[in-house]
mmCIF file of C-alpha atoms in Angstrom:
data_model
loop_
_atom_site.group_PDB
_atom_site.id
_atom_site.type_symbol
_atom_site.label_atom_id
_atom_site.label_comp_id
_atom_site.label_asym_id
_atom_site.label_seq_id
_atom_site.Cartn_x
_atom_site.Cartn_y
_atom_site.Cartn_z
ATOM 1 C CA MET W 1 -48.874 -137.077 -178.641
ATOM 2 C CA THR W 2 -50.460 -134.563 -176.473
ATOM 3 C CA GLY W 3 -51.691 -137.228 -174.017
ATOM 4 C CA ALA W 4 -48.213 -138.506 -173.036
ATOM 5 C CA LYS W 5 -47.589 -138.400 -169.262
ATOM 6 C CA ARG W 6 -44.456 -136.837 -167.927
ATOM 7 C CA PRO W 7 -42.908 -138.251 -164.749
ATOM 8 C CA GLN W 8 -43.856 -136.291 -161.605
ATOM 9 C CA GLN W 9 -41.064 -134.178 -160.291
ATOM 10 C CA GLY W 10 -40.544 -133.156 -156.635
ATOM 11 C CA MET W 11 -42.124 -136.206 -155.007
ATOM 12 C CA ALA W 12 -38.773 -137.337 -153.576
ATOM 13 C CA LEU W 13 -38.402 -133.994 -151.801
ATOM 14 C CA ILE W 14 -41.881 -134.236 -150.258
ATOM 15 C CA GLU W 15 -41.235 -137.825 -149.141
ATOM 16 C CA ALA W 16 -37.958 -136.755 -147.535
ATOM 17 C CA LEU W 17 -39.673 -133.903 -145.682
ATOM 18 C CA VAL W 18 -42.437 -136.184 -144.374
ATOM 19 C CA ALA W 19 -39.888 -138.795 -143.280
ATOM 20 C CA SER W 20 -37.843 -136.091 -141.505
ATOM 21 C CA ALA W 21 -40.941 -134.852 -139.687
ATOM 22 C CA VAL W 22 -41.849 -138.381 -138.526
ATOM 23 C CA LEU W 23 -38.265 -138.980 -137.384
ATOM 24 C CA GLY W 24 -38.219 -135.648 -135.517
ATOM 25 C CA ILE W 25 -41.444 -136.479 -133.666
ATOM 26 C CA GLY W 26 -40.041 -139.887 -132.709
ATOM 27 C CA LEU W 27 -36.809 -138.358 -131.413
ATOM 28 C CA LEU W 28 -38.761 -135.758 -129.442
ATOM 29 C CA GLY W 29 -40.774 -138.522 -127.761
ATOM 30 C CA ALA W 30 -37.616 -140.471 -126.914
ATOM 31 C CA THR W 31 -36.026 -137.330 -125.458
ATOM 32 C CA GLN W 32 -39.079 -136.630 -123.274
ATOM 33 C CA LEU W 33 -39.038 -140.226 -122.036
ATOM 34 C CA THR W 34 -35.338 -139.986 -121.164
ATOM 35 C CA LEU W 35 -35.820 -136.712 -119.272
ATOM 36 C CA LYS W 36 -38.756 -138.121 -117.283
ATOM 37 C CA THR W 37 -36.723 -141.227 -116.435
ATOM 38 C CA LEU W 38 -33.820 -139.112 -115.160
ATOM 39 C CA SER W 39 -36.203 -136.996 -113.082
ATOM 40 C CA LEU W 40 -37.810 -140.055 -111.496
ATOM 41 C CA ALA W 41 -34.403 -141.588 -110.791
ATOM 42 C CA GLY W 42 -33.399 -138.422 -108.908
ATOM 43 C CA GLU W 43 -36.625 -138.447 -106.891
ATOM 44 C CA ASN W 44 -36.106 -142.128 -106.098
ATOM 45 C CA ARG W 45 -32.563 -141.421 -104.874
ATOM 46 C CA GLN W 46 -33.868 -138.637 -102.597
ATOM 47 C CA HIS W 47 -36.604 -140.880 -101.196
ATOM 48 C CA THR W 48 -34.079 -143.650 -100.526
ATOM 49 C CA SER W 49 -31.829 -141.189 -98.671
ATOM 50 C CA ALA W 50 -34.828 -140.037 -96.618
ATOM 51 C CA GLN W 51 -35.641 -143.664 -95.727
ATOM 52 C CA ARG W 52 -32.045 -144.224 -94.628
ATOM 53 C CA LEU W 53 -32.169 -141.120 -92.434
ATOM 54 C CA ALA W 54 -35.501 -142.213 -90.940
ATOM 55 C CA GLN W 55 -34.087 -145.654 -90.157
ATOM 56 C CA GLU W 56 -31.058 -144.085 -88.476
ATOM 57 C CA GLY W 57 -33.370 -141.857 -86.442
ATOM 58 C CA LEU W 58 -35.494 -144.797 -85.294
ATOM 59 C CA ASP W 59 -32.368 -146.788 -84.417
ATOM 60 C CA CYS W 60 -31.140 -143.861 -82.319
ATOM 61 C CA LEU W 61 -34.502 -143.564 -80.550
ATOM 62 C CA VAL W 62 -34.666 -147.283 -79.786
ATOM 63 C CA ALA W 63 -31.095 -147.272 -78.476
ATOM 64 C CA SER W 64 -31.797 -144.261 -76.267
ATOM 65 C CA THR W 65 -34.925 -145.908 -74.805
ATOM 66 C CA ARG W 66 -32.806 -148.907 -73.912
ATOM 67 C CA GLY W 67 -30.345 -146.642 -72.113
ATOM 68 C CA SER W 68 -27.400 -147.600 -74.313
ATOM 69 C CA ALA W 69 -27.044 -144.253 -76.069
ATOM 70 C CA SER W 70 -27.347 -140.554 -75.432
ATOM 71 C CA PRO W 71 -30.656 -138.895 -76.282
ATOM 72 C CA CYS W 72 -31.251 -138.243 -79.961
ATOM 73 C CA PRO W 73 -31.487 -134.649 -81.194
ATOM 74 C CA ALA W 74 -35.105 -133.521 -81.564
ATOM 75 C CA GLU W 75 -34.325 -131.850 -84.897
ATOM 76 C CA GLU W 76 -31.305 -131.756 -87.141
ATOM 77 C CA THR W 77 -30.492 -130.725 -90.692
ATOM 78 C CA ILE W 78 -28.497 -133.111 -92.867
ATOM 79 C CA GLN W 79 -27.187 -132.548 -96.376
ATOM 80 C CA SER W 80 -26.816 -135.530 -98.686
ATOM 81 C CA ASP W 81 -26.152 -135.405 -102.446
ATOM 82 C CA GLY W 82 -26.905 -131.689 -102.551
ATOM 83 C CA VAL W 83 -30.319 -132.031 -100.880
ATOM 84 C CA HIS W 84 -31.090 -130.632 -97.422
ATOM 85 C CA TYR W 85 -33.042 -133.004 -95.201
ATOM 86 C CA LYS W 86 -34.586 -132.035 -91.876
ATOM 87 C CA ARG W 87 -34.989 -134.966 -89.475
ATOM 88 C CA GLN W 88 -37.283 -134.615 -86.476
ATOM 89 C CA THR W 89 -37.454 -137.272 -83.745
ATOM 90 C CA ARG W 90 -39.964 -137.601 -80.945
ATOM 91 C CA SER W 91 -40.438 -140.107 -78.157
ATOM 92 C CA THR W 92 -43.571 -140.090 -75.986
ATOM 93 C CA VAL W 93 -44.844 -142.422 -73.293
ATOM 94 C CA GLY W 94 -47.884 -144.372 -74.439
ATOM 95 C CA SER W 95 -51.268 -144.134 -72.765
ATOM 96 C CA ASN W 96 -50.789 -147.304 -70.701
ATOM 97 C CA GLY W 97 -47.293 -146.337 -69.513
ATOM 98 C CA ARG W 98 -45.702 -149.575 -70.759
ATOM 99 C CA LEU W 99 -45.102 -148.565 -74.357
ATOM 100 C CA GLN W 100 -43.037 -145.741 -75.723
ATOM 101 C CA ASP W 101 -44.206 -144.272 -79.022
ATOM 102 C CA LEU W 102 -41.326 -143.328 -81.320
ATOM 103 C CA GLN W 103 -41.756 -141.082 -84.329
ATOM 104 C CA VAL W 104 -39.313 -139.884 -86.975
ATOM 105 C CA ARG W 105 -40.165 -137.360 -89.675
ATOM 106 C CA VAL W 106 -37.858 -136.477 -92.572
ATOM 107 C CA ILE W 107 -38.664 -133.387 -94.649
ATOM 108 C CA TRP W 108 -36.878 -132.354 -97.835
ATOM 109 C CA SER W 109 -37.480 -130.218 -100.913
ATOM 110 C CA SER W 110 -37.270 -131.526 -104.464
ATOM 111 C CA PRO W 111 -35.861 -128.991 -106.907
ATOM 112 C CA GLY W 112 -37.016 -129.484 -110.479
ATOM 113 C CA HIS W 113 -40.200 -131.277 -109.429
ATOM 114 C CA ASN W 114 -42.518 -128.733 -111.019
ATOM 115 C CA LYS W 115 -42.162 -126.317 -113.931
ATOM 116 C CA ASN W 116 -42.908 -123.351 -111.662
ATOM 117 C CA ASP W 117 -40.189 -124.219 -109.128
ATOM 118 C CA THR W 118 -37.318 -121.838 -108.619
ATOM 119 C CA ALA W 119 -34.089 -122.198 -106.717
ATOM 120 C CA VAL W 120 -35.575 -120.349 -103.721
ATOM 121 C CA PRO W 121 -35.680 -122.936 -100.885
ATOM 122 C CA GLY W 122 -38.991 -121.652 -99.497
ATOM 123 C CA ASN W 123 -40.668 -122.008 -102.900
ATOM 124 C CA LEU W 124 -39.953 -125.715 -103.441
ATOM 125 C CA PRO W 125 -42.504 -128.461 -102.790
ATOM 126 C CA GLU W 126 -41.845 -130.352 -99.584
ATOM 127 C CA ASN W 127 -41.719 -134.107 -99.326
ATOM 128 C CA ILE W 128 -42.448 -135.686 -95.962
ATOM 129 C CA LEU W 129 -41.577 -139.198 -94.847
ATOM 130 C CA GLN W 130 -42.904 -140.203 -91.446
ATOM 131 C CA TRP W 131 -42.168 -143.445 -89.610
ATOM 132 C CA SER W 132 -43.484 -144.455 -86.224
ATOM 133 C CA THR W 133 -43.291 -147.475 -83.972
ATOM 134 C CA SER W 134 -43.755 -148.434 -80.352
ATOM 135 C CA VAL W 135 -41.345 -150.207 -78.037
ATOM 136 C CA ALA W 136 -42.052 -151.860 -74.739
ATOM 137 C CA ALA W 137 -40.159 -150.903 -71.653
ATOM 138 C CA LEU W 138 -37.746 -153.599 -70.553
ATOM 139 C CA PRO W 139 -38.374 -155.251 -67.229
ATOM 140 C CA ALA W 140 -35.770 -154.468 -64.570
ATOM 141 C CA TRP W 141 -34.475 -158.051 -64.495
ATOM 142 C CA VAL W 142 -33.521 -157.908 -68.215
ATOM 143 C CA SER W 143 -31.111 -155.014 -67.789
ATOM 144 C CA GLU W 144 -29.439 -156.357 -64.642
ATOM 145 C CA PRO W 145 -26.213 -158.359 -65.089
#
């Protein structure tokens, strides 16, 4: 009986190692997806805060052109959720003299956006959100009681 086959030994160990490797690769992919999702959620929160600040700046500019508020600061720094935003406002008279051009720019840095970023504020990539609109000057009879 020299031709009798013996059962193969060690196959269960190899199967377990292959299954562990496949599981590890799957978990690594899920972890990368979770980290990217968290990063994008943080960027989205910063962009939403910048939009809110831009809207507030435009509201201030419109109110000051109507004479119902004091002039808006040309530049101010605001901190929200640990991020420093710089808001710049500008109001210029249009070319025809009847419109006023209003512009708001919000600038902020996104830490963790790039692998090469460090905590040095000057070394972070800047994000810029710029809104502009025009408003017409009110006729004198509208503002009179």
